[in-house]
Every structure is written in structure tokens, then in C-alpha cells.
Amino acid sequence: MKQHQNGTRRHASALCALSLTTLGAAGAAHAQATDDSTQTTKDDPLEQVVVTGSRIARTGFDTPSPVTVMGGDELRALSVTNIGAAVSQLPAFRASNNPTTNGFGSFNVGAQIVNLRALGVTRNLILVDGRRFAPTTREGSADLNLIPSMLIERTEIVTGGASAAYGSDAVAGVVNVILDKKLSGLRAQVDYGVSDESDGDNYHATLAGGSDYLGGRGHFVLGGEYEKQDGIGNCFVRDWCRPGAIVTNNGFNTPAGAGNGLPNFVRSDSNAGYWMTTGGVVSGAGNALLLSKLNEAGVIPSAAGMQFDGSGKPVAYTPGSLVSGITQIGGDIVPAYSDTNLIVPVKRYTLYGHTDVDLTDNVKGFFEASYGYVTGSVLQSAFFDTAITIRSGNPFIPAEIQSVMTQNNIASFTMGRLGDDLARGFSTSTADVYRATTGLNGKFGDTTWTWDAYYQYGKTKRLQTVEGNRIQGNPDPALANSPANPLNFARAVDAVLDTETVITPETGSIVCRATLSPDPALRAAAAGCVPLNLFGTGRFDPAARDYVYGTLREDIDIDQNVVAANTQGNVAELWAGPLVLAGGLEFRRDRIDVAHDPLSNLFAYFQNFGADYNGTTKVVEGYLEAELPLLRDRPGAHRLDLNVAGRHAHYDIDGFGSYLRTQVSNTIDANTWKASLSWEPLEGLRFRGTRSRDIRAPNFADLFLASASSFAPVVNRFANNAPQFPTTLSGGSPTLDAERADTTTFGVVVQPPWDWSRGLQLSVDYFDIEVDGYIAAPGAQLIVDRCFAGNQQACGLITFGAGQSITQVRNVSVNLDQLATRGEDIELSYRVPFASGAGGELSMRLLASHVEESTTKTFGIAIDRAGQTGSLLSSGVPDWLLNAYVTYSRKPFSVTLQGRFIDSGVIDATRIDPSDPGYRPTLPNSTNDNHVASAFYANLFGTLDIPAFKDQQVQVFAVINNLFDKVPPFAPEGQYPTNPTYFDQIGRTYRLGARVQF
């Protein structure tokens, strides 16, 4: 299936050859150790090092909370062009939102949004220089595309709760990007990347410079970055991609197992896909009479099924043995993932400027501003229908079929059809993000007390569109025949000859039935309707397509204002050292306004983003932190420290939206705290532990988003398991409370002091996070099932009609039971300098994360997805994820080999296969094969310094990612054959570039 052309690999091969030449050096300088650093407090008292996770300045990275550091030199040596991509590769993260996972997404296309502990992108906090970065999505998350990589001094990641220090969202941890504000001279970099298949071209360039002014009292830094990532089409451009892999539901229309000896879920890696075609398919029990009569009349060779070829002629169709919803195994199939991008195209650029000046010996002022632009687009999967009603008399019906329908008094039949000849949704997301900060910091006289105060303004303007979005009307059954409901698709499909009525002059033309309605209001609503021919491929009138498809538009306007002040210093000199206090106050005002086109506000599209909403949140919070040294240089206690912190936050929330469509106010008061203990019984051995209470306040989408659909049926447990299509409302709930999390971490740090081991550092940390009252939409079917089981919270989300029919399900955001994750993080590093004769240095670093539990508990039902690596759309995590680096450096070159291991797992943690105890094919969660293989990827990095003029530094670098061209393990599910969150789909890629500094 791979598409080849003569010469397509020429520029990739040339780059490969040049890369291998350059790789007499490869390299990534190893990262700084998790807990120690050569950095110390600077002589300038206004430039003290403040370690993320604490507000208290320290002389080294010895915080009791685990902190992983990625230095700027390391990022440059690894040729990192995007800090979001680099952070997402760390074992504690899940790469949820990036250009390789947006293949069939629509929101925030191309964004780099990190997900720590797989707890969701909204449960980690992004800081820049210790200050909250401006929200760039309607969910309040931050896009790391907007931070210039050239100016990153280091990145610190706290892998544990930090709400007491920084406030809401720091449930899973914090990513703090520290920028280089002391850059002097000029830095520039250009680089280019491409895959081994000569696609996915990536162009990247950065430029930054800085200088003193006012005789050294002031300093400024300016920088910019540009990147253009070309997209890669569907997976059939790669040899590993198979056209027939999917998991189908054997028990979709019958009980589990279906009495055929097969399990409820059947995986096929070679013979499955959509049962619908672009030309249209007529099959199934509802069409049995028509198919039988067509077979008797000789129109089709078999009564099993019929499809239409490109010209609209009825031809044979073979249904599969297992048909479920939109997919089947066997028979005539269409690949289910032929439309999904491996990489979506993204373009971004950023500009950043910072200046600071010494106003007095003890007071410094600063101002900084940044602008970022990101745009990404994706061509979505085709629209599909499983049961389009075609009424007798439709002039597009082939004559031989119409004749049989007339003879046998068959009023209608249903057609299944893919709409990729009509239109495929084309999603584009564009964001402009502005940020400005100004403030002062200083010192109180000759004391140890320092202070800072700042004002920050951030603004995001995001436009999201979906072109080619089908207009099919509001799904509310009460509006089914309303003239106000834009039922364009249904009206265009229902074609007739206008000789059927005398409402208008007869012309014999094909028209939409609704234009001939005796109801003047319905005729007026259908004005402009053009009949749509669905028989065959591309046989429609372009005007009909234009009538049926439109462009969804969502304009998002977000702004944030922050005023904050902090202070810290020594309160008293105690028996083991100074008691240090830090405290501060912060006021934050976030505002959002989301506007849509008129059809979006009617929920009229096939794919809805929701209706208009707006909201304002005002937050006032204060915190206090204390560092108390308990013991120093005592037997069994070389060092013992206690750190405690507390924060109170008050939220005033006001807005319009949600399924209530009203103006609503809400208030939330939340207290967070932490207590940490660090014990060093002897030099080089340290134990640490932290217990904290953390929060996440609901974001604007949680509160005010409003949408509706009726795409999927629900099984009504109250009415003999009958499938029904109730209106399903989705979106926010304005009365939500904050999530509250309890986080426990404890671990050991080993840094042996002996000469032979001075480069050895080891840390092992256990983490346990429980989030109570987590905010999510449970899912319509789960709501029905749990209500049937007696859960009153679930029942409160359902509206029943006559005979216990279900008319409405409110699948909206609610405070649910619990999220829980626990496991261990391991970091090992070792640095070995060679004897002077050999020269150089060998360094090694291992980062590993072992997840023992990753549980979501909803309405009393708990699902543990630890070990699940096969489903992109759920929050599964591998049991083990490891990153290892080995670097040899000797001027003028360095070479690094990186290995990345993803443990084997399962497609879906809720299912069992024959390898599991208790397996029976009649179980509702049974499957024939739930296994996903492990994967190991090797990457090679290199740098080479080239002699240049005096005071100039030139370095070339090269990278080969996926060195051995490892293909991803197959894990078919839904619309994709593997999980791009963890597994590389692109294959071997190359990057070559150069840096200059002077």
C-alpha cells in the first residue's frame, strides 16, 4: 500500500549521508540530577535560585518534592525544537495532544499540551519563570508551542502536587520553564528534518540576542522562533499499515457471545473495516424484503445485500459475518482509518522580549512581552450514515429497484453510506497569544528579606473552524418537524418529482419534497433546498452539496489579569539554622467569550463545538510557607528539615451558558496545604516525603460549554434493553465544585561521597495521587446503566417519557467519584571522566516510571487502566516506561545514544482474552486478543564544534530518530490501527542543523 515514486527518497538519502558524516559526534549533554546541581545562589541577592515546588530560595536543588530538571544545554544537544515535545517524552508524561495525536481531532489542532500522570491536560500547571502562563484553550490549558526554545535556560518538573505553592491545577505537578534573561551576544540556529520516506518536512529557525545598557545597570533580551511542520497523510503511506484491522462488537445487536462461540469483542488485524461504501450499501434485516424481491427479479445475484457502483448501478454486496454499528469482519469492507493523518501540518512563530534595570542598589524593575502564533489543520474522517431513509418515488432510485418497490408496495429502504465524495470535515485551529508582564523586586535593606510584585496580562484569540460540516439540524425530537430546524441533509435526500402536488406549478423537475409541503412555513424553511443524489460516487449536483454542508466557526476570546506580591526571608536563627518564611497574595481575573456561527448555536451540524457562552472568574488567594531546620550534624541526622505551606483561595464565578442556557453565579472556597520532611542520616543518603492537599477549580468549558447531539443510541435498561435515540445534552455545569486531591510522595536519594562514585546519583520516589470529585462527563450509556442500578446521581441526569422511554440524557460535566494513580519514579545518572590520556567524559542517565494503578471511579464503577497501551481515546498508561541516555563527549564532539522502552500492554483494560483467568466467550467483556506488544526505540544525537573566528562559536548537529526504523505494534481500535500517544508511526527520521553564537 505504500506510495512510491522514482526518486522520492533522494533528498532523505542525501540528508542521511550528511547526518552520518556529522555523527562522528552525537549528543545530548546529560541532564542535571533530579536533586542536586552545580548551580548555587548567586552573589546578587535579587537573583536567588528558587526551585519549583517551593517559594523559598535554596542553594541547590534539594527540595523534598521530586524535581526533574532538563537543562538548556541538554535541550539544545538533543536538538529539541519544541519544549512540549521534549517534556512529553519523559516517562511521567503522556503525549496526549500534539501533531501526531491530532489525526482525527478537531480541537486545538497542532497544539503541544502536556499531560502529567495521565490525569488529564487540565491537572498540571504550566509556569514561565514561576508565573502562570496565559491560558491558550477554552479548557484553560497552555500550549507549549508558544515558548521559544532558544531562550530556555532550564525546565523544572515537579512530579507531585504543588497547589499550596502555585494554586489551582497543580494536582499532578508543575512544569516551570525558566528563560535565559542574561543572554549576551547573538545566538542563531537553523535546522531541517525529514522522514526516511521523504515526507513530513520540518523547517525550524531561531534567533536571539541580548546586551547590557545604561552602563551595565540594565539588560535586554530579544528572541524569535519559526517552525513549519508539513503533514503526513494516512498510514497507508507506510508498509506497516494494514487495511483491515479493527475490533468489532460481536454482541452489538445480540447478547454477548451471540451464541456463536466467539467473544463479545472480536479483533481482526487483516479482514475488517467499515461495511458502508461511498456508493452506498443496502443490507441488514430491515431491508430483507426488498433484497429478497430484487434477487427474485434478477436485479441482484444474492438476497444478502446490494451496493451501488460508481455510476449508481446496483451490484452484488457481501456482508461480513460480524456486523456491529459501522464496522464488520469479512465481506466487502472499506478501511476504517484511511483518512487519518499520521502528522497534521502545523506552523508557529513566537517573539519574546525582556528588559530589566537596577533602579537602586536594592530595587530592580523589569518588563517583558511575548507574542505567539500557532495554526494547525487536519482533514477528518468521512461522514457516515448507517440508515439513510430512501422513500419510494425518489427519482434517483435506479429504475429496476423502483419497479420492484412499486410492485411489492415497499414504501422505503435504508442505505448505509460513506460521504467522502461529498465532503470531509477540514478542521483548522489558529491561536494568537499575547502576554505582557511588568514588576519590581528588591531587598529590605541589609536583611535577608526579599520581595517581588508584578502585574501580568495575557490574551488569547483562537479561531476554530470545520469546513465541509454537514448541516443536519438540531437533534431534539421536539424540533423534528419544526420549520426553524435546518434539516438540510434530510430535506435534500428526500427528493421527489414536483408532479406529486399542485402546490406549485408542475415542471417535472426533481425537487426536495419539503418545497412542495402544504405548510407555508415548511416550504419557506426549505427554500433553496437542492435534491441530493446519493446513488453512486460523485453523481450529485454541486449545488446540493453546498446546501447540505457548511462551515462551523468558533471564536474564542480569553484574557487574564494577574496582580501578585511575594516576600521571603529569615525570621530567626535557630539551633539548626535559620527559620525561613515565604508568603504572598495574588488576585487573578480570567474572562472568556466564545461565539459561534448561527447554525452552531442551533446544534445543527454533524459535528458540534457548542453554542455561545461567556464567563468570568475572579480569584483571591494568599499563601504562607515555612522552612524549619530541625537537626544539623548530629548522629543519625546529618540534616533534618521540615517544610510546611498553606494557601486559601476564594473564587467568584459568573457566566452564561451550559445546558441551562442561563446566567449563573457560583463561589468556591478552597484550602490547600503541604507538609514535607527531608532527612539526611549521613552525607550522600537522603530520605524525603511530602503529603499535600491540592485542588483544581473548574475551567470555563467545565462550567459553561453547551452542546447537543443524537449520534449514538442508548440501550434503555428500563424498557427491555430497547435501543433509543434520546437527545443527549453535553457540556458544562455551572454549579460544579473544585476537585480535591490528596498526594503522597516519599523516596530516597543516594549521592555517594566517595571518590569513585562522585558522579553517581540515584533517586527512587513513590507517588500516590487521589483526586476526589473529579470533573468529567460520564457518558450517556453509563448514566443509563448506573441509574438502572440505583445510583441517584445518575438518575438525576435523565428525563423519562411515557412507558419509561428516555427522552433526554444530560451527559454534562459533574463532580464524579475519584481518579487515582500510584507508582514509582526512578532516576539514575553517572558521570565518569576519563584519564587525561584518553580525555573526554562518559555519562549515563536513566529515567523510568512504573505505574501500579491508574483508576477512574465513576458512579461506583472503578476501571484501572494501568498497563493499557492500545487506545488513543482513553487515559491508559504502560506498566513501565523508560528513557535511557549514554553520552560520550570530548571536545570538539559528543555522541549520545538514547533508548526508549514502552512496556507491553492491552488494548482495553476492561476486556479479557483467553490468556486471562476466568475467560469465557460469553462474558460481556470477552475478546479474542487483547494484547499489545512492547516497543523499543533507539535515537542517535551528535554535535560537532567547528573552528570559527574569535569570539564566535559554530556547531553543527545531527539526529537520527527511530534509528532501526521500528514499526509500531498493532493495536486496532476504532479509527486507528495503533496508539500514536506512545508508538512512533513515522519511522526513521533525520534532522540536520547548525548553531552560531557570538
mmCIF file of N, CA and C in Angstrom, residues 900-947:
data_model
loop_
_atom_site.group_PDB
_atom_site.id
_atom_site.type_symbol
_atom_site.label_atom_id
_atom_site.label_comp_id
_atom_site.label_asym_id
_atom_site.label_seq_id
_atom_site.Cartn_x
_atom_site.Cartn_y
_atom_site.Cartn_z
ATOM 1 N N ARG A 900 14.409 4.222 24.273
ATOM 2 C CA ARG A 900 13.094 4.472 24.882
ATOM 3 C C ARG A 900 12.283 3.182 24.806
ATOM 4 N N PHE A 901 11.809 2.714 25.968
ATOM 5 C CA PHE A 901 11.100 1.438 26.057
ATOM 6 C C PHE A 901 9.686 1.666 26.568
ATOM 7 N N ILE A 902 8.715 1.084 25.856
ATOM 8 C CA ILE A 902 7.312 1.099 26.274
ATOM 9 C C ILE A 902 6.904 -0.348 26.522
ATOM 10 N N ASP A 903 6.462 -0.633 27.705
ATOM 11 C CA ASP A 903 6.134 -1.997 28.103
ATOM 12 C C ASP A 903 4.953 -2.534 27.303
ATOM 13 N N SER A 904 4.872 -3.855 27.203
ATOM 14 C CA SER A 904 3.704 -4.480 26.573
ATOM 15 C C SER A 904 2.467 -4.195 27.401
ATOM 16 N N GLY A 905 1.317 -4.290 26.768
ATOM 17 C CA GLY A 905 0.079 -3.961 27.475
ATOM 18 C C GLY A 905 -1.129 -4.574 26.818
ATOM 19 N N VAL A 906 -2.279 -3.926 27.024
ATOM 20 C CA VAL A 906 -3.544 -4.420 26.481
ATOM 21 C C VAL A 906 -4.209 -3.304 25.681
ATOM 22 N N ILE A 907 -5.097 -3.701 24.787
ATOM 23 C CA ILE A 907 -5.860 -2.717 24.020
ATOM 24 C C ILE A 907 -6.835 -1.989 24.925
ATOM 25 N N ASP A 908 -7.564 -2.728 25.737
ATOM 26 C CA ASP A 908 -8.589 -2.152 26.608
ATOM 27 C C ASP A 908 -8.549 -2.896 27.940
ATOM 28 N N ALA A 909 -8.311 -2.148 29.005
ATOM 29 C CA ALA A 909 -8.165 -2.760 30.322
ATOM 30 C C ALA A 909 -9.460 -3.347 30.855
ATOM 31 N N THR A 910 -10.597 -3.008 30.248
ATOM 32 C CA THR A 910 -11.864 -3.561 30.725
ATOM 33 C C THR A 910 -12.172 -4.925 30.123
ATOM 34 N N ARG A 911 -11.350 -5.393 29.185
ATOM 35 C CA ARG A 911 -11.647 -6.631 28.485
ATOM 36 C C ARG A 911 -10.658 -7.734 28.887
ATOM 37 N N ILE A 912 -11.078 -8.974 28.691
ATOM 38 C CA ILE A 912 -10.224 -10.125 28.958
ATOM 39 C C ILE A 912 -10.207 -11.024 27.730
ATOM 40 N N ASP A 913 -9.070 -11.706 27.533
ATOM 41 C CA ASP A 913 -8.956 -12.629 26.408
ATOM 42 C C ASP A 913 -8.564 -14.007 26.932
ATOM 43 N N PRO A 914 -8.361 -14.984 26.068
ATOM 44 C CA PRO A 914 -8.091 -16.352 26.547
ATOM 45 C C PRO A 914 -6.862 -16.484 27.434
ATOM 46 N N SER A 915 -5.974 -15.520 27.451
ATOM 47 C CA SER A 915 -4.805 -15.608 28.330
ATOM 48 C C SER A 915 -5.121 -15.184 29.760
ATOM 49 N N ASP A 916 -6.310 -14.646 30.009
ATOM 50 C CA ASP A 916 -6.684 -14.183 31.348
ATOM 51 C C ASP A 916 -7.462 -15.256 32.093
ATOM 52 N N PRO A 917 -7.261 -15.349 33.409
ATOM 53 C CA PRO A 917 -8.049 -16.309 34.194
ATOM 54 C C PRO A 917 -9.524 -15.933 34.184
ATOM 55 N N GLY A 918 -10.371 -16.945 34.145
ATOM 56 C CA GLY A 918 -11.814 -16.715 34.171
ATOM 57 C C GLY A 918 -12.410 -16.347 32.837
ATOM 58 N N TYR A 919 -11.634 -16.388 31.775
ATOM 59 C CA TYR A 919 -12.152 -16.021 30.456
ATOM 60 C C TYR A 919 -13.215 -17.007 29.988
ATOM 61 N N ARG A 920 -14.305 -16.466 29.478
ATOM 62 C CA ARG A 920 -15.334 -17.243 28.785
ATOM 63 C C ARG A 920 -15.859 -16.387 27.643
ATOM 64 N N PRO A 921 -16.061 -16.937 26.472
ATOM 65 C CA PRO A 921 -16.506 -16.123 25.330
ATOM 66 C C PRO A 921 -17.882 -15.504 25.538
ATOM 67 N N THR A 922 -18.663 -16.027 26.472
ATOM 68 C CA THR A 922 -19.995 -15.471 26.704
ATOM 69 C C THR A 922 -19.990 -14.268 27.646
ATOM 70 N N LEU A 923 -18.835 -13.933 28.193
ATOM 71 C CA LEU A 923 -18.763 -12.759 29.070
ATOM 72 C C LEU A 923 -18.882 -11.480 28.249
ATOM 73 N N PRO A 924 -19.549 -10.464 28.784
ATOM 74 C CA PRO A 924 -19.732 -9.221 28.007
ATOM 75 C C PRO A 924 -18.437 -8.476 27.734
ATOM 76 N N ASN A 925 -17.363 -8.763 28.510
ATOM 77 C CA ASN A 925 -16.083 -8.088 28.272
ATOM 78 C C ASN A 925 -15.049 -9.006 27.623
ATOM 79 N N SER A 926 -15.507 -10.076 26.999
ATOM 80 C CA SER A 926 -14.583 -11.034 26.389
ATOM 81 C C SER A 926 -14.110 -10.537 25.027
ATOM 82 N N THR A 927 -12.867 -10.878 24.697
ATOM 83 C CA THR A 927 -12.297 -10.558 23.394
ATOM 84 C C THR A 927 -11.332 -11.663 23.007
ATOM 85 N N ASN A 928 -11.090 -11.825 21.735
ATOM 86 C CA ASN A 928 -10.214 -12.910 21.285
ATOM 87 C C ASN A 928 -8.733 -12.585 21.464
ATOM 88 N N ASP A 929 -8.364 -11.291 21.400
ATOM 89 C CA ASP A 929 -6.956 -10.924 21.522
ATOM 90 C C ASP A 929 -6.871 -9.488 22.010
ATOM 91 N N ASN A 930 -6.376 -9.321 23.217
ATOM 92 C CA ASN A 930 -6.319 -8.000 23.851
ATOM 93 C C ASN A 930 -4.880 -7.497 23.987
ATOM 94 N N HIS A 931 -3.940 -8.171 23.361
ATOM 95 C CA HIS A 931 -2.525 -7.940 23.617
ATOM 96 C C HIS A 931 -1.956 -6.841 22.723
ATOM 97 N N VAL A 932 -1.078 -6.013 23.301
ATOM 98 C CA VAL A 932 -0.292 -5.031 22.559
ATOM 99 C C VAL A 932 1.178 -5.281 22.887
ATOM 100 N N ALA A 933 1.989 -5.436 21.879
ATOM 101 C CA ALA A 933 3.406 -5.744 22.084
ATOM 102 C C ALA A 933 4.158 -4.538 22.642
ATOM 103 N N SER A 934 5.297 -4.809 23.245
ATOM 104 C CA SER A 934 6.172 -3.742 23.718
ATOM 105 C C SER A 934 6.900 -3.117 22.531
ATOM 106 N N ALA A 935 7.575 -2.010 22.799
ATOM 107 C CA ALA A 935 8.330 -1.338 21.747
ATOM 108 C C ALA A 935 9.591 -0.729 22.331
ATOM 109 N N PHE A 936 10.657 -0.758 21.552
ATOM 110 C CA PHE A 936 11.910 -0.113 21.943
ATOM 111 C C PHE A 936 12.398 0.718 20.767
ATOM 112 N N TYR A 937 12.697 1.987 21.045
ATOM 113 C CA TYR A 937 13.169 2.894 20.012
ATOM 114 C C TYR A 937 14.549 3.411 20.390
ATOM 115 N N ALA A 938 15.441 3.461 19.405
ATOM 116 C CA ALA A 938 16.784 4.000 19.600
ATOM 117 C C ALA A 938 16.924 5.279 18.782
ATOM 118 N N ASN A 939 17.483 6.315 19.408
ATOM 119 C CA ASN A 939 17.720 7.594 18.746
ATOM 120 C C ASN A 939 19.187 7.972 18.918
ATOM 121 N N LEU A 940 19.737 8.584 17.891
ATOM 122 C CA LEU A 940 21.147 8.941 17.899
ATOM 123 C C LEU A 940 21.287 10.448 17.688
ATOM 124 N N PHE A 941 22.106 11.094 18.543
ATOM 125 C CA PHE A 941 22.290 12.541 18.501
ATOM 126 C C PHE A 941 23.780 12.857 18.414
ATOM 127 N N GLY A 942 24.106 13.929 17.745
ATOM 128 C CA GLY A 942 25.504 14.298 17.662
ATOM 129 C C GLY A 942 25.722 15.785 17.497
ATOM 130 N N THR A 943 26.823 16.291 18.033
ATOM 131 C CA THR A 943 27.222 17.686 17.841
ATOM 132 C C THR A 943 28.699 17.718 17.481
ATOM 133 N N LEU A 944 29.068 18.710 16.705
ATOM 134 C CA LEU A 944 30.454 18.902 16.311
ATOM 135 C C LEU A 944 30.743 20.395 16.269
ATOM 136 N N ASP A 945 31.719 20.839 17.096
ATOM 137 C CA ASP A 945 32.133 22.235 17.100
ATOM 138 C C ASP A 945 33.123 22.465 15.968
ATOM 139 N N ILE A 946 32.903 23.552 15.240
ATOM 140 C CA ILE A 946 33.743 23.891 14.101
ATOM 141 C C ILE A 946 34.500 25.171 14.413
ATOM 142 N N PRO A 947 35.822 25.194 14.193
ATOM 143 C CA PRO A 947 36.580 26.415 14.461
ATOM 144 C C PRO A 947 36.021 27.599 13.680
#
